[in-house]
Backbone as numpy.savetxt, mean C-alpha at the origin, in Angstrom:
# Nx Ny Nz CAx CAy CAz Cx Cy Cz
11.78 35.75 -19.65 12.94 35.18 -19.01 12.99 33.69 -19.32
13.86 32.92 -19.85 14.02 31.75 -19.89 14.91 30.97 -19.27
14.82 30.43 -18.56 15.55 29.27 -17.63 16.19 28.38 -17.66
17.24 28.39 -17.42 18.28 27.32 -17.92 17.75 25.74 -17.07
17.84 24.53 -18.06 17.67 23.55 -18.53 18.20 23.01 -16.35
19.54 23.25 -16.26 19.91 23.05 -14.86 18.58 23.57 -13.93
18.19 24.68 -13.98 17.48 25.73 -12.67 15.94 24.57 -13.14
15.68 24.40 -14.04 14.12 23.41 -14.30 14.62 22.26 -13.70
15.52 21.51 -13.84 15.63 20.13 -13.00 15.95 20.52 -11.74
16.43 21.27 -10.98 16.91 21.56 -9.70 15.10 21.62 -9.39
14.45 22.51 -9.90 13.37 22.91 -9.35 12.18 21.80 -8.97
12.87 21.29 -10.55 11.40 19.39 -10.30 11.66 18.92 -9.05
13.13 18.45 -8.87 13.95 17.76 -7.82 13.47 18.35 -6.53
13.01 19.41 -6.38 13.24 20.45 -5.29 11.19 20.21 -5.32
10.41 19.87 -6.07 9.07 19.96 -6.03 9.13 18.44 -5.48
9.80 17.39 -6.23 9.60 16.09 -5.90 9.63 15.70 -4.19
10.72 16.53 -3.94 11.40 15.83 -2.66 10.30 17.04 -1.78
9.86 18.12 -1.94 8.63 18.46 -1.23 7.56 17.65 -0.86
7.75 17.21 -2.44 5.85 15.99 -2.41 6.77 15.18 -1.07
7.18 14.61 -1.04 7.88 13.16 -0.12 7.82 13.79 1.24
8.51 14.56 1.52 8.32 15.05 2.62 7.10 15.18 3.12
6.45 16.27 2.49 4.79 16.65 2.66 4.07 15.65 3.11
4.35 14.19 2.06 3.58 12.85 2.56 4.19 12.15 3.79
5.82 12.18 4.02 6.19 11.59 5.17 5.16 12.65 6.36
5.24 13.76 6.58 4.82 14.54 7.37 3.36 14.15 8.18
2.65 13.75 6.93 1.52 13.57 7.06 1.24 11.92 7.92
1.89 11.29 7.31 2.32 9.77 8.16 2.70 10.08 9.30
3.55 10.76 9.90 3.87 10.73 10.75 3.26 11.58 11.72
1.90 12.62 11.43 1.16 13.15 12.34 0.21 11.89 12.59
0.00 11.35 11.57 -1.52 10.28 11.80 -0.50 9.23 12.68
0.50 8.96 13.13 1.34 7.99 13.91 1.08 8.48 15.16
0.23 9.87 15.60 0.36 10.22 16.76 -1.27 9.84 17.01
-2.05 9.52 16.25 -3.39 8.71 16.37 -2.90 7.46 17.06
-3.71 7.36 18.21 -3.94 6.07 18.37 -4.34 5.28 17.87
-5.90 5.17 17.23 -6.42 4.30 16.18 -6.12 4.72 14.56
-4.63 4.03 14.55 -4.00 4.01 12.93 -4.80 3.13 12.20
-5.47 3.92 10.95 -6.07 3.38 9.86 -6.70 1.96 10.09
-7.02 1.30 9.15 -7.39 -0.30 9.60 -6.63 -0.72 10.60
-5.49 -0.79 10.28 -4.73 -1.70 11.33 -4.98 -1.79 12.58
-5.84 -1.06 13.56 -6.41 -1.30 14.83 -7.42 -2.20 14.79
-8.32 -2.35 13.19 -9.28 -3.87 13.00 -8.63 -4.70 13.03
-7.13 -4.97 12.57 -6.75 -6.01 11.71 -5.98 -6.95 13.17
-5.35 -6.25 13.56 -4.48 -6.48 14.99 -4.66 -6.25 16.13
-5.62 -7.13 16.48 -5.86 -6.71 18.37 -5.23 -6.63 19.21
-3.93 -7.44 18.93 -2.56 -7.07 19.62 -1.65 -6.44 19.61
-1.24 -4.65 20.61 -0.10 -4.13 20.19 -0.82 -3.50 18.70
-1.69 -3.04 18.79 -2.15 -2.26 17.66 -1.26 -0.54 16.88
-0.60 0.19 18.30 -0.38 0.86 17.78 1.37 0.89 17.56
1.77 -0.37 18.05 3.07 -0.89 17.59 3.29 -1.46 15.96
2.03 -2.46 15.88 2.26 -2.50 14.09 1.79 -0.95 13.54
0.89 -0.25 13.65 1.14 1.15 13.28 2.10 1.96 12.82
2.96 1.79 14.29 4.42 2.85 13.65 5.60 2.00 13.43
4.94 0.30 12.73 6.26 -0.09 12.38 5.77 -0.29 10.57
3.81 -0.18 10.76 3.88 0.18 8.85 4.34 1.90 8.53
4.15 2.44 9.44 5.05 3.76 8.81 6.22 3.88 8.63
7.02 3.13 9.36 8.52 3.26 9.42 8.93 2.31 8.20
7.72 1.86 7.37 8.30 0.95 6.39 7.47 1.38 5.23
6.44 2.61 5.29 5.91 3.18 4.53 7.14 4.46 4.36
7.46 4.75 5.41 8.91 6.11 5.00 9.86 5.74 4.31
10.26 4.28 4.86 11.51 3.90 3.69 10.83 3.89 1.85
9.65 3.33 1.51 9.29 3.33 0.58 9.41 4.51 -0.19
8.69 5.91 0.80 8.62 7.06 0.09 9.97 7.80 -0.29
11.05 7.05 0.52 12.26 7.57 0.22 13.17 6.82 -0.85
12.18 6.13 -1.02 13.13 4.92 -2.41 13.91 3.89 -1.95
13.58 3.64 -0.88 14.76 2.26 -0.10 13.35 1.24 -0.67
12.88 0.99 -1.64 12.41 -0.10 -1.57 12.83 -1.78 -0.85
13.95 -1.92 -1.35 14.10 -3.13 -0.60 14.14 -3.47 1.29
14.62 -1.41 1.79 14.74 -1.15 3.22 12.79 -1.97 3.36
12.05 -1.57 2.51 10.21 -1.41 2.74 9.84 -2.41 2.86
10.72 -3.51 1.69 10.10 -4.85 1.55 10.44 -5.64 2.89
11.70 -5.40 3.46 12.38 -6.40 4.74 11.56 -5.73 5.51
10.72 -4.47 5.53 9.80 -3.75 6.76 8.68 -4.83 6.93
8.16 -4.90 5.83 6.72 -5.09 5.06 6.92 -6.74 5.61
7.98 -7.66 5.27 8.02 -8.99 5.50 8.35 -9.16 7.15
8.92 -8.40 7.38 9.11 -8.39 8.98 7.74 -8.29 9.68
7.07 -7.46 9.35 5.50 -6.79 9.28 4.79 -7.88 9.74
4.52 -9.25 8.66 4.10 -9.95 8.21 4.47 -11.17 9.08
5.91 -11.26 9.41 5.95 -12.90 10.22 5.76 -12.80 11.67
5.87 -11.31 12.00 5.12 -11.46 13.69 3.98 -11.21 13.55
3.27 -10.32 12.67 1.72 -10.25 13.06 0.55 -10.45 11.71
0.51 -11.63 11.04 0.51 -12.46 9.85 -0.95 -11.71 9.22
-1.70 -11.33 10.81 -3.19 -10.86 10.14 -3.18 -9.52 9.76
-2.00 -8.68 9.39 -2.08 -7.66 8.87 -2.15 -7.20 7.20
-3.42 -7.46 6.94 -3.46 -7.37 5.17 -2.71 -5.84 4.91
-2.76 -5.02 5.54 -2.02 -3.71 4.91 -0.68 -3.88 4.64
-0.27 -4.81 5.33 1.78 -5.34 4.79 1.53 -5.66 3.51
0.35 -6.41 3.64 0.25 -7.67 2.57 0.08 -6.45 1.17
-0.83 -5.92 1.50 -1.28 -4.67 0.59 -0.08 -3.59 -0.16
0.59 -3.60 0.77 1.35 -2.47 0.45 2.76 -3.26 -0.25
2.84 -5.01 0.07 4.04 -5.11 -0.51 3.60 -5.73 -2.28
2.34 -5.72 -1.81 1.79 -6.00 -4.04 2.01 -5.09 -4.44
1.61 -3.58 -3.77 1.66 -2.46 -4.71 3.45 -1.87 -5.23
4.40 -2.34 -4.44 5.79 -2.44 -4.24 5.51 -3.46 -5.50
5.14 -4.89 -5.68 5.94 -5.64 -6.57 4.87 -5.23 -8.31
3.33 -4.43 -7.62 3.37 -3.93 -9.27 3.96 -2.96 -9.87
4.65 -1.96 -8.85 5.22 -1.41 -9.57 6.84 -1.63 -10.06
7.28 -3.01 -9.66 8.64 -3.12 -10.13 8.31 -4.14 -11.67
6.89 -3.91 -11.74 6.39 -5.11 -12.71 6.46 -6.76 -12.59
5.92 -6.55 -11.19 6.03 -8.34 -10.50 4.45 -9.03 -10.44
3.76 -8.47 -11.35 2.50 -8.63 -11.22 1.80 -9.99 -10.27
2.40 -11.17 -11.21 1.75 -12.51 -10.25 2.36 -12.30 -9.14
3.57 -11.67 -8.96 3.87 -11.67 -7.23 2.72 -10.84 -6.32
2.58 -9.53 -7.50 1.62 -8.58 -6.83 -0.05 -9.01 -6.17
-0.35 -10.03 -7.42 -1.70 -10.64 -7.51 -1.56 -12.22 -6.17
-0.11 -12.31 -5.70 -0.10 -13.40 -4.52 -0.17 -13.03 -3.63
0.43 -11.51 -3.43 -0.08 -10.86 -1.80 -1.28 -10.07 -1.93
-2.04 -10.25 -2.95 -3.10 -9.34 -2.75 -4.34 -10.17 -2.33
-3.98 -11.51 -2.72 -5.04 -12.48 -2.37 -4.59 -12.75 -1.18
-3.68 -13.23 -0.54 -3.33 -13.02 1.04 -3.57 -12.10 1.85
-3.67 -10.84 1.44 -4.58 -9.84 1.82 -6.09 -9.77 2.05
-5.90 -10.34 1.18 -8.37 -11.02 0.87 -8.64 -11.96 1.68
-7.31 -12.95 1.45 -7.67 -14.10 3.33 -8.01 -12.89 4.05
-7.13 -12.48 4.48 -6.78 -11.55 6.04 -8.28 -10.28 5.87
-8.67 -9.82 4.68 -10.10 -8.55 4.62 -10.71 -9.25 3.70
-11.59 -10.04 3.57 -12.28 -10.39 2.62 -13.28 -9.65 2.47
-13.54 -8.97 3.32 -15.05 -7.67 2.86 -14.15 -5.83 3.12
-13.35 -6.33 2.17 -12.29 -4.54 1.67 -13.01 -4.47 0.66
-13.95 -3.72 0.00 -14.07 -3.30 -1.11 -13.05 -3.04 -1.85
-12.40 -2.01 -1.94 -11.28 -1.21 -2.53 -10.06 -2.85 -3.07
-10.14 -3.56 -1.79 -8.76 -4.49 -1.98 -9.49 -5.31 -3.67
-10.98 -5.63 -3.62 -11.77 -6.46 -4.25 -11.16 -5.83 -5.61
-11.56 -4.25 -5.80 -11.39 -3.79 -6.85 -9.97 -3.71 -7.62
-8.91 -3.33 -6.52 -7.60 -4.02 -7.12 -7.02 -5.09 -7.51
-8.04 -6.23 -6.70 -7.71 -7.35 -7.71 -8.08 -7.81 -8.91
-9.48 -6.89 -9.16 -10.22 -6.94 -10.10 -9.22 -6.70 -11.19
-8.83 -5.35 -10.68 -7.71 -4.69 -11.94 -6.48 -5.64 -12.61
-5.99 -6.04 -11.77 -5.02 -6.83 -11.60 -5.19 -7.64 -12.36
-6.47 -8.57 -12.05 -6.56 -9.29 -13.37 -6.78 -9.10 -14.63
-7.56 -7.98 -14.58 -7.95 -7.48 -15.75 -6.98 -6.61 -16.94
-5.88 -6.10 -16.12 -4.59 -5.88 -16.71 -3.74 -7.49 -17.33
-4.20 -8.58 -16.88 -3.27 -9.36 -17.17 -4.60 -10.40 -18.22
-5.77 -9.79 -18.58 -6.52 -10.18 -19.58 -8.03 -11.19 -18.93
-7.34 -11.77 -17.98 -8.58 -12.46 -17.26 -9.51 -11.83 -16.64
-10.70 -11.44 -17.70 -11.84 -10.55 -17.53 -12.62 -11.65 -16.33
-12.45 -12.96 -16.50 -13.76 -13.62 -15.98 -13.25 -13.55 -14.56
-12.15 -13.49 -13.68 -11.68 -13.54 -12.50 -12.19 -11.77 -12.37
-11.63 -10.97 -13.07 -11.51 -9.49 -12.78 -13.50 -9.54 -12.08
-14.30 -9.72 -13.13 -15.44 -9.86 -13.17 -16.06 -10.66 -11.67
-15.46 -11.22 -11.44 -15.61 -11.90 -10.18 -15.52 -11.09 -9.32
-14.04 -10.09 -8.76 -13.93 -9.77 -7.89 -14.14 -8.37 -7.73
-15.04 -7.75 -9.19 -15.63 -6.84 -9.22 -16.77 -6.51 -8.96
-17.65 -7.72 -9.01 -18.92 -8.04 -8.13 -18.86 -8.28 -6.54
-17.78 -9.01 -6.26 -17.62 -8.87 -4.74 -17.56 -7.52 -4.60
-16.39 -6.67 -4.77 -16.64 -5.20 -4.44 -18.01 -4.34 -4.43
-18.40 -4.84 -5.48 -19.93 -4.21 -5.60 -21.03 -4.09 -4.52
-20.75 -6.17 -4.50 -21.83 -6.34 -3.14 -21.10 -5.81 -1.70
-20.20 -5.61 -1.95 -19.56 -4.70 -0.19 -19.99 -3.24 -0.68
-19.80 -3.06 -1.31 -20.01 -1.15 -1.36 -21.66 -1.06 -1.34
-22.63 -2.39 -1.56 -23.66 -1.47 -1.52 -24.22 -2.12 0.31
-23.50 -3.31 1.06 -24.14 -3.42 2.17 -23.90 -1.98 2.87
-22.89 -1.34 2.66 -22.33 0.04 3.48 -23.24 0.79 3.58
């Protein structure tokens, strides 16, 4: 049986918008956690209010309102400044529009706010190391190192 060219894109379309859902779904059971992800370290205040206001700006993302994510993400950010996951999530927003030094400015504002994230260490590592500066990447690939082995 072979399938017309229409019924294969209906079907991607129809797998894509599953994945999205599937992941909103999943956000929005962990929203019924009280202690949401880091962000209960990051914010001692009203912890599970920045919670379901990074999901409500993690949903616009997954739905393609990027710019709805970014005014989430910056809103995020000027009432409760010590939240590196805004900070986090709006680099990964500007690497993928190919905003790299923008990406590599909130990711170090992020490193103020977690300076012992492993994981954040290693994305900046990348970061640089995508943009050729081995000796910075190298830097903040050893920080990661020395956090992953105090654990």
């Amino acid at each position: 049986m072979v399938l017309d060219t229409r019924v294969i894109n209906k079907l991607n379309l129809y797998n894509n918008n599953m994945f999205r859902f599937s992941l909103l779904f999943f956000l929005l059971v962990f929203s019924l956690i009280p202690a949401y992800s880091q962000t209960a370290k990051e914010t001692s205040n009203n912890n599970s209010k920045v919670g379901l206001l990074l999901i409500d700006a993690q949903k616009e993302a997954l739905l393609g309102n990027i710019d709805k994510a970014i005014t989430k993400y910056e809103a995020i950010i000027k009432n409760y400044p010590d939240c590196g996951v805004a900070y986090f999530e709006l680099a990964n927003i500007s690497n993928n529009k190919g905003l790299v030094y923008q990406s590599i400015s909130y990711l170090k504002k992020a490193y103020q706010v977690d300076s012992l994230n492993s994981q954040l260490c290693i994305n900046i590592g990348r970061t640089y190391d995508m943009l050729g500066n081995k000796i910075k990447a190298n830097e903040f690939y050893q920080k990661a190192n020395k956090f992953s082995v105090k654990k």
